[in-house]
């Protein structure tokens, strides 16, 4: 089971709103490369992993991905908090405000809703771990694109953290896959 | 196998996004510390985040390498510091989970502000 801690995995210290950037940042949660899909992907694959080490790693990384969703949701909150309606009317985030009042986060930049078809659980650990490796690279590329379009250090700091986490997860999945393959070869 | 000397200190690890020196990959922006912290409460929370983060990162390696006793010993040391920080914070401010680490005379989980609120 999960327990909640009243602090973020990484501090969000965004001091000024940026409605237009918030519109693009939602993709890091709700797109095909987003954190929500990553969390559900790994947690859904746990039961068909062949060893307890693999089950533990997928559960633990899947749990961290939910923590990433929370970091991003707090970034979006900080980027949109306290903005007068007159400002919202001029921004790219107007449709989101009209539909939801507050930012709706489980969508991509075009407003497409998150879907479970973004990820798979095949029952074959080799297939699944290759999907997981690809997922980490998709997320890394997404964060680099999000970093490319801003020079605000308050936004770049958490994005840089999240990008680096994708690299670490990729490394751990790669080590796990290598270990499992060696065990099969025995 | 990761050697203990390659493990970064918790604050530096959190700022960079990884606990193991050789795994860092730079892209556009690098933060190595947290500088705009205004209060002791914020500073303590960053420390709690940092130690927790270090433990999470090490636990992944332990998931794959459960027999690495050198890493486990380091993990245990950081864990002790993490619980000391948690205990100090909860004594001074409020509970950080609904099942708090410390005993309280009153229910302290609902102290304001909530995560991310001002």
mmCIF file of C-alpha atoms in Angstrom:
data_model
loop_
_atom_site.group_PDB
_atom_site.id
_atom_site.type_symbol
_atom_site.label_atom_id
_atom_site.label_comp_id
_atom_site.label_asym_id
_atom_site.label_seq_id
_atom_site.Cartn_x
_atom_site.Cartn_y
_atom_site.Cartn_z
ATOM 1 C CA UNK A 1 0.000 0.000 0.000
ATOM 2 C CA UNK A 2 1.026 3.621 -0.323
ATOM 3 C CA UNK A 3 1.416 6.303 2.288
ATOM 4 C CA UNK A 4 1.482 10.038 1.620
ATOM 5 C CA UNK A 5 4.170 12.420 2.863
ATOM 6 C CA UNK A 6 3.342 16.111 3.155
ATOM 7 C CA UNK A 7 6.280 17.263 1.047
ATOM 8 C CA UNK A 8 7.246 17.118 -2.608
ATOM 9 C CA UNK A 9 10.008 14.918 -3.959
ATOM 10 C CA UNK A 10 11.673 18.100 -5.271
ATOM 11 C CA UNK A 11 10.931 21.680 -4.134
ATOM 12 C CA UNK A 12 8.914 23.862 -6.521
ATOM 13 C CA UNK A 13 10.067 27.482 -6.071
ATOM 14 C CA UNK A 14 8.236 29.205 -8.942
ATOM 15 C CA UNK A 15 7.488 32.785 -7.860
ATOM 16 C CA UNK A 16 5.648 34.242 -10.867
ATOM 17 C CA UNK A 17 2.811 33.025 -13.098
ATOM 18 C CA UNK A 18 3.300 32.037 -16.729
ATOM 19 C CA UNK A 19 -0.021 30.897 -18.188
ATOM 20 C CA UNK A 20 1.317 30.162 -21.652
ATOM 21 C CA UNK A 21 4.069 27.888 -20.327
ATOM 22 C CA UNK A 22 1.563 26.075 -18.081
ATOM 23 C CA UNK A 23 -0.412 25.135 -21.189
ATOM 24 C CA UNK A 24 2.606 23.227 -22.505
ATOM 25 C CA UNK A 25 3.755 21.817 -19.177
ATOM 26 C CA UNK A 26 0.582 19.752 -18.724
ATOM 27 C CA UNK A 27 1.915 17.419 -21.404
ATOM 28 C CA UNK A 28 4.541 16.163 -18.932
ATOM 29 C CA UNK A 29 1.686 14.596 -16.964
ATOM 30 C CA UNK A 30 -0.923 13.631 -19.523
ATOM 31 C CA UNK A 31 0.761 12.953 -22.886
ATOM 32 C CA UNK A 32 2.026 9.675 -24.383
ATOM 33 C CA UNK A 33 5.421 10.439 -22.811
ATOM 34 C CA UNK A 34 4.036 11.759 -19.519
ATOM 35 C CA UNK A 35 4.477 10.753 -15.922
ATOM 36 C CA UNK A 36 0.970 9.403 -15.375
ATOM 37 C CA UNK A 37 1.422 6.846 -18.148
ATOM 38 C CA UNK A 38 4.847 5.935 -16.790
ATOM 39 C CA UNK A 39 3.484 5.298 -13.296
ATOM 40 C CA UNK A 40 0.578 3.172 -14.533
ATOM 41 C CA UNK A 41 2.795 1.312 -17.028
ATOM 42 C CA UNK A 42 5.275 0.121 -14.382
ATOM 43 C CA UNK A 43 2.688 -0.592 -11.712
ATOM 44 C CA UNK A 44 0.622 -2.634 -14.206
ATOM 45 C CA UNK A 45 3.650 -4.686 -15.236
ATOM 46 C CA UNK A 46 4.650 -5.690 -11.702
ATOM 47 C CA UNK A 47 2.668 -8.928 -11.457
ATOM 48 C CA UNK A 48 4.207 -10.533 -14.535
ATOM 49 C CA UNK A 49 7.810 -9.730 -13.632
ATOM 50 C CA UNK A 50 9.716 -12.990 -13.033
ATOM 51 C CA UNK A 51 11.670 -12.164 -9.846
ATOM 52 C CA UNK A 52 11.033 -10.374 -6.585
ATOM 53 C CA UNK A 53 13.865 -7.919 -7.409
ATOM 54 C CA UNK A 54 12.082 -6.955 -10.652
ATOM 55 C CA UNK A 55 8.714 -6.618 -8.903
ATOM 56 C CA UNK A 56 10.318 -4.372 -6.265
ATOM 57 C CA UNK A 57 12.076 -2.132 -8.785
ATOM 58 C CA UNK A 58 8.984 -1.617 -10.944
ATOM 59 C CA UNK A 59 6.846 -0.890 -7.888
ATOM 60 C CA UNK A 60 9.396 1.570 -6.508
ATOM 61 C CA UNK A 61 9.964 3.435 -9.777
ATOM 62 C CA UNK A 62 6.214 3.453 -10.515
ATOM 63 C CA UNK A 63 5.715 5.023 -7.091
ATOM 64 C CA UNK A 64 8.337 7.690 -7.812
ATOM 65 C CA UNK A 65 6.548 8.550 -11.079
ATOM 66 C CA UNK A 66 3.430 9.403 -9.059
ATOM 67 C CA UNK A 67 5.656 11.752 -7.068
ATOM 68 C CA UNK A 68 6.682 13.340 -10.371
ATOM 69 C CA UNK A 69 3.008 13.923 -11.224
ATOM 70 C CA UNK A 70 2.724 15.794 -7.919
ATOM 71 C CA UNK A 71 5.785 17.965 -8.652
ATOM 72 C CA UNK A 72 4.397 18.900 -12.083
ATOM 73 C CA UNK A 73 0.896 19.572 -10.717
ATOM 74 C CA UNK A 74 2.463 21.958 -8.195
ATOM 75 C CA UNK A 75 4.493 23.656 -10.918
ATOM 76 C CA UNK A 76 1.298 24.160 -12.942
ATOM 77 C CA UNK A 77 -0.458 25.484 -9.834
ATOM 78 C CA UNK A 78 2.374 27.981 -9.223
ATOM 79 C CA UNK A 79 2.364 29.076 -12.874
ATOM 80 C CA UNK A 80 -1.373 29.776 -12.874
ATOM 81 C CA UNK A 81 -2.101 30.899 -9.307
ATOM 82 C CA UNK A 82 -3.736 34.272 -8.696
ATOM 83 C CA UNK A 83 -3.876 35.394 -12.314
ATOM 84 C CA UNK A 84 -6.766 37.834 -12.994
ATOM 85 C CA UNK A 85 -9.375 36.737 -15.557
ATOM 86 C CA UNK A 86 -8.393 39.686 -17.798
ATOM 87 C CA UNK A 87 -4.907 38.166 -18.094
ATOM 88 C CA UNK A 88 -6.302 34.664 -18.675
ATOM 89 C CA UNK A 89 -8.426 36.023 -21.542
ATOM 90 C CA UNK A 90 -5.262 37.138 -23.314
ATOM 91 C CA UNK A 91 -3.375 33.879 -22.777
ATOM 92 C CA UNK A 92 -3.131 30.563 -24.606
ATOM 93 C CA UNK A 93 -4.655 28.928 -21.536
ATOM 94 C CA UNK A 94 -8.112 30.499 -22.019
ATOM 95 C CA UNK A 95 -9.868 27.312 -23.220
ATOM 96 C CA UNK A 96 -8.560 25.403 -20.235
ATOM 97 C CA UNK A 97 -9.904 28.063 -17.867
ATOM 98 C CA UNK A 98 -13.324 28.109 -19.540
ATOM 99 C CA UNK A 99 -13.649 24.309 -19.333
ATOM 100 C CA UNK A 100 -12.161 23.696 -15.912
ATOM 101 C CA UNK A 101 -11.669 26.934 -13.945
ATOM 102 C CA UNK A 102 -8.318 25.661 -12.777
ATOM 103 C CA UNK A 103 -5.771 23.948 -15.013
ATOM 104 C CA UNK A 104 -6.807 20.485 -16.141
ATOM 105 C CA UNK A 105 -3.647 18.429 -16.024
ATOM 106 C CA UNK A 106 -4.387 15.047 -17.593
ATOM 107 C CA UNK A 107 -4.176 16.246 -21.175
ATOM 108 C CA UNK A 108 -1.437 16.920 -23.717
ATOM 109 C CA UNK A 109 -0.575 20.301 -25.259
ATOM 110 C CA UNK A 110 -3.362 19.942 -27.824
ATOM 111 C CA UNK A 111 -5.948 19.096 -25.185
ATOM 112 C CA UNK A 112 -6.108 15.366 -25.996
ATOM 113 C CA UNK A 113 -7.161 13.503 -22.848
ATOM 114 C CA UNK A 114 -4.837 10.988 -21.230
ATOM 115 C CA UNK A 115 -5.545 7.426 -22.315
ATOM 116 C CA UNK A 116 -4.391 4.048 -21.007
ATOM 117 C CA UNK A 117 -3.612 3.079 -24.607
ATOM 118 C CA UNK A 118 -0.375 5.085 -24.157
ATOM 119 C CA UNK A 119 1.150 2.094 -22.397
ATOM 120 C CA UNK A 120 1.162 -1.692 -22.578
ATOM 121 C CA UNK A 121 1.602 -4.640 -20.279
ATOM 122 C CA UNK A 122 2.382 -7.685 -22.406
ATOM 123 C CA UNK A 123 3.014 -10.328 -19.759
ATOM 124 C CA UNK A 124 6.478 -10.870 -21.223
ATOM 125 C CA UNK A 125 9.141 -9.256 -19.079
ATOM 126 C CA UNK A 126 11.625 -8.728 -21.926
ATOM 127 C CA UNK A 127 8.976 -6.963 -24.037
ATOM 128 C CA UNK A 128 7.824 -4.904 -21.051
ATOM 129 C CA UNK A 129 11.293 -3.838 -19.956
ATOM 130 C CA UNK A 130 12.155 -2.725 -23.496
ATOM 131 C CA UNK A 131 8.953 -0.672 -23.464
ATOM 132 C CA UNK A 132 10.027 0.796 -20.126
ATOM 133 C CA UNK A 133 13.467 1.713 -21.490
ATOM 134 C CA UNK A 134 11.810 3.424 -24.460
ATOM 135 C CA UNK A 135 9.368 5.210 -22.151
ATOM 136 C CA UNK A 136 12.227 6.700 -20.125
ATOM 137 C CA UNK A 137 13.871 7.982 -23.315
ATOM 138 C CA UNK A 138 10.576 9.463 -24.570
ATOM 139 C CA UNK A 139 10.208 11.309 -21.266
ATOM 140 C CA UNK A 140 13.832 12.519 -21.364
ATOM 141 C CA UNK A 141 13.278 13.943 -24.871
ATOM 142 C CA UNK A 142 10.007 15.559 -23.771
ATOM 143 C CA UNK A 143 11.749 17.297 -20.855
ATOM 144 C CA UNK A 144 14.490 18.540 -23.167
ATOM 145 C CA UNK A 145 11.842 20.032 -25.467
ATOM 146 C CA UNK A 146 10.160 21.684 -22.487
ATOM 147 C CA UNK A 147 13.537 23.042 -21.325
ATOM 148 C CA UNK A 148 14.335 24.347 -24.818
ATOM 149 C CA UNK A 149 11.362 26.736 -24.772
ATOM 150 C CA UNK A 150 12.163 28.553 -21.510
ATOM 151 C CA UNK A 151 15.108 30.349 -19.870
ATOM 152 C CA UNK A 152 13.420 30.767 -16.483
ATOM 153 C CA UNK A 153 15.665 29.070 -13.862
ATOM 154 C CA UNK A 154 12.685 28.550 -11.553
ATOM 155 C CA UNK A 155 11.098 26.371 -14.242
ATOM 156 C CA UNK A 156 14.333 24.821 -15.508
ATOM 157 C CA UNK A 157 15.431 23.555 -12.070
ATOM 158 C CA UNK A 158 12.578 21.051 -11.513
ATOM 159 C CA UNK A 159 12.542 20.097 -15.212
ATOM 160 C CA UNK A 160 16.261 19.393 -15.068
ATOM 161 C CA UNK A 161 15.665 17.207 -11.988
ATOM 162 C CA UNK A 162 12.852 15.304 -13.708
ATOM 163 C CA UNK A 163 14.922 14.802 -16.877
ATOM 164 C CA UNK A 164 17.788 13.394 -14.830
ATOM 165 C CA UNK A 165 15.411 10.979 -13.087
ATOM 166 C CA UNK A 166 14.460 9.510 -16.474
ATOM 167 C CA UNK A 167 18.145 8.798 -17.118
ATOM 168 C CA UNK A 168 18.538 7.096 -13.733
ATOM 169 C CA UNK A 169 15.416 4.991 -14.262
ATOM 170 C CA UNK A 170 16.683 4.011 -17.716
ATOM 171 C CA UNK A 171 19.981 2.873 -16.157
ATOM 172 C CA UNK A 172 18.250 0.808 -13.477
ATOM 173 C CA UNK A 173 15.879 -0.860 -15.979
ATOM 174 C CA UNK A 174 18.863 -1.645 -18.208
ATOM 175 C CA UNK A 175 20.712 -3.258 -15.283
ATOM 176 C CA UNK A 176 17.621 -5.222 -14.331
ATOM 177 C CA UNK A 177 17.114 -6.488 -17.889
ATOM 178 C CA UNK A 178 20.759 -7.517 -18.133
ATOM 179 C CA UNK A 179 20.544 -9.393 -14.807
ATOM 180 C CA UNK A 180 17.335 -11.188 -15.797
ATOM 181 C CA UNK A 181 18.785 -12.208 -19.164
ATOM 182 C CA UNK A 182 21.857 -13.666 -17.432
ATOM 183 C CA UNK A 183 19.603 -15.641 -15.089
ATOM 184 C CA UNK A 184 17.678 -17.048 -18.078
ATOM 185 C CA UNK A 185 20.929 -18.012 -19.813
ATOM 186 C CA UNK A 186 21.932 -20.074 -16.760
ATOM 187 C CA UNK B 1 28.737 -2.091 -8.905
ATOM 188 C CA UNK B 2 28.434 1.448 -7.441
ATOM 189 C CA UNK B 3 31.211 2.343 -4.976
ATOM 190 C CA UNK B 4 30.310 4.324 -1.825
ATOM 191 C CA UNK B 5 32.742 7.154 -2.671
ATOM 192 C CA UNK B 6 30.690 7.893 -5.772
ATOM 193 C CA UNK B 7 27.508 8.650 -3.781
ATOM 194 C CA UNK B 8 26.804 12.397 -3.624
ATOM 195 C CA UNK B 9 25.733 14.162 -0.428
ATOM 196 C CA UNK B 10 21.929 14.353 -0.125
ATOM 197 C CA UNK B 11 21.518 18.087 -0.926
ATOM 198 C CA UNK B 12 23.776 17.933 -3.972
ATOM 199 C CA UNK B 13 22.054 14.715 -5.095
ATOM 200 C CA UNK B 14 18.574 16.247 -4.890
ATOM 201 C CA UNK B 15 19.662 19.397 -6.721
ATOM 202 C CA UNK B 16 21.124 17.371 -9.580
ATOM 203 C CA UNK B 17 18.508 14.620 -9.655
ATOM 204 C CA UNK B 18 20.821 11.703 -9.008
ATOM 205 C CA UNK B 19 22.792 10.284 -6.116
ATOM 206 C CA UNK B 20 25.635 8.688 -8.060
ATOM 207 C CA UNK B 21 28.289 11.001 -9.451
ATOM 208 C CA UNK B 22 29.052 9.149 -12.660
ATOM 209 C CA UNK B 23 25.409 9.001 -13.762
ATOM 210 C CA UNK B 24 24.806 12.750 -14.082
ATOM 211 C CA UNK B 25 24.073 13.994 -17.602
ATOM 212 C CA UNK B 26 24.018 17.762 -18.199
ATOM 213 C CA UNK B 27 21.387 19.425 -20.394
ATOM 214 C CA UNK B 28 21.041 23.237 -20.570
ATOM 215 C CA UNK B 29 20.768 23.950 -16.827
ATOM 216 C CA UNK B 30 22.561 22.730 -13.724
ATOM 217 C CA UNK B 31 21.554 23.334 -10.125
ATOM 218 C CA UNK B 32 23.920 22.079 -7.425
ATOM 219 C CA UNK B 33 22.353 23.584 -4.332
ATOM 220 C CA UNK B 34 19.236 25.387 -3.058
ATOM 221 C CA UNK B 35 19.961 29.046 -2.379
ATOM 222 C CA UNK B 36 16.661 30.898 -2.125
ATOM 223 C CA UNK B 37 15.543 29.294 1.140
ATOM 224 C CA UNK B 38 14.110 31.891 3.508
ATOM 225 C CA UNK B 39 13.218 30.111 6.751
ATOM 226 C CA UNK B 40 14.523 27.343 9.004
ATOM 227 C CA UNK B 41 11.302 25.430 8.308
ATOM 228 C CA UNK B 42 11.925 25.514 4.537
ATOM 229 C CA UNK B 43 15.530 24.525 5.086
ATOM 230 C CA UNK B 44 14.513 21.531 7.205
ATOM 231 C CA UNK B 45 11.981 20.402 4.606
ATOM 232 C CA UNK B 46 14.624 20.579 1.860
ATOM 233 C CA UNK B 47 16.915 18.468 4.052
ATOM 234 C CA UNK B 48 14.127 15.920 4.612
ATOM 235 C CA UNK B 49 13.467 15.834 0.837
ATOM 236 C CA UNK B 50 17.183 15.398 0.193
ATOM 237 C CA UNK B 51 17.751 12.527 2.594
ATOM 238 C CA UNK B 52 14.575 10.807 1.446
ATOM 239 C CA UNK B 53 15.669 11.242 -2.165
ATOM 240 C CA UNK B 54 19.090 9.746 -1.437
ATOM 241 C CA UNK B 55 17.386 6.741 0.184
ATOM 242 C CA UNK B 56 15.028 6.259 -2.774
ATOM 243 C CA UNK B 57 17.913 6.298 -5.250
ATOM 244 C CA UNK B 58 19.959 3.834 -3.201
ATOM 245 C CA UNK B 59 16.951 1.554 -2.719
ATOM 246 C CA UNK B 60 16.718 1.011 -6.496
ATOM 247 C CA UNK B 61 20.278 -0.275 -6.556
ATOM 248 C CA UNK B 62 19.547 -2.428 -3.520
ATOM 249 C CA UNK B 63 16.476 -3.839 -5.319
ATOM 250 C CA UNK B 64 18.808 -5.113 -8.039
ATOM 251 C CA UNK B 65 21.852 -5.779 -5.796
ATOM 252 C CA UNK B 66 20.436 -6.903 -2.423
ATOM 253 C CA UNK B 67 23.788 -8.477 -1.459
ATOM 254 C CA UNK B 68 25.724 -5.195 -1.634
ATOM 255 C CA UNK B 69 26.421 -4.787 2.083
ATOM 256 C CA UNK B 70 28.624 -1.722 1.614
ATOM 257 C CA UNK B 71 25.708 0.092 -0.012
ATOM 258 C CA UNK B 72 23.281 -1.248 2.606
ATOM 259 C CA UNK B 73 25.468 0.089 5.424
ATOM 260 C CA UNK B 74 25.544 3.535 3.812
ATOM 261 C CA UNK B 75 21.784 3.337 3.244
ATOM 262 C CA UNK B 76 21.286 2.579 6.959
ATOM 263 C CA UNK B 77 23.388 5.584 7.984
ATOM 264 C CA UNK B 78 21.421 7.966 5.738
ATOM 265 C CA UNK B 79 18.175 6.409 6.974
ATOM 266 C CA UNK B 80 19.117 7.170 10.580
ATOM 267 C CA UNK B 81 19.823 10.820 9.679
ATOM 268 C CA UNK B 82 16.541 10.997 7.758
ATOM 269 C CA UNK B 83 14.505 9.822 10.755
ATOM 270 C CA UNK B 84 16.372 12.234 13.056
ATOM 271 C CA UNK B 85 15.474 15.110 10.718
ATOM 272 C CA UNK B 86 11.860 13.935 10.499
ATOM 273 C CA UNK B 87 11.627 13.701 14.270
ATOM 274 C CA UNK B 88 13.133 17.187 14.745
ATOM 275 C CA UNK B 89 10.786 18.725 12.142
ATOM 276 C CA UNK B 90 7.662 17.099 13.571
ATOM 277 C CA UNK B 91 8.654 18.169 17.104
ATOM 278 C CA UNK B 92 9.033 21.756 15.970
ATOM 279 C CA UNK B 93 6.291 22.175 13.346
ATOM 280 C CA UNK B 94 3.710 19.580 12.307
ATOM 281 C CA UNK B 95 3.143 15.988 11.252
ATOM 282 C CA UNK B 96 4.319 15.120 7.752
ATOM 283 C CA UNK B 97 1.999 12.150 7.313
ATOM 284 C CA UNK B 98 -1.406 11.179 8.651
ATOM 285 C CA UNK B 99 0.303 8.471 10.690
ATOM 286 C CA UNK B 100 2.911 10.774 12.181
ATOM 287 C CA UNK B 101 6.392 9.701 13.180
ATOM 288 C CA UNK B 102 6.042 11.453 16.556
ATOM 289 C CA UNK B 103 3.310 11.287 19.198
ATOM 290 C CA UNK B 104 1.258 14.486 19.498
ATOM 291 C CA UNK B 105 -1.190 15.761 22.108
ATOM 292 C CA UNK B 106 -3.444 16.952 19.281
ATOM 293 C CA UNK B 107 -3.916 15.877 15.651
ATOM 294 C CA UNK B 108 -1.240 17.846 13.791
ATOM 295 C CA UNK B 109 -1.635 16.587 10.235
ATOM 296 C CA UNK B 110 -3.938 19.461 9.200
ATOM 297 C CA UNK B 111 -1.584 22.355 9.950
ATOM 298 C CA UNK B 112 -1.593 24.965 7.180
ATOM 299 C CA UNK B 113 -0.362 25.418 4.513
ATOM 300 C CA UNK B 114 -0.949 22.247 2.499
ATOM 301 C CA UNK B 115 1.754 21.150 0.034
ATOM 302 C CA UNK B 116 2.195 23.841 -2.626
ATOM 303 C CA UNK B 117 -0.173 26.349 -0.958
ATOM 304 C CA UNK B 118 0.920 29.748 0.299
#
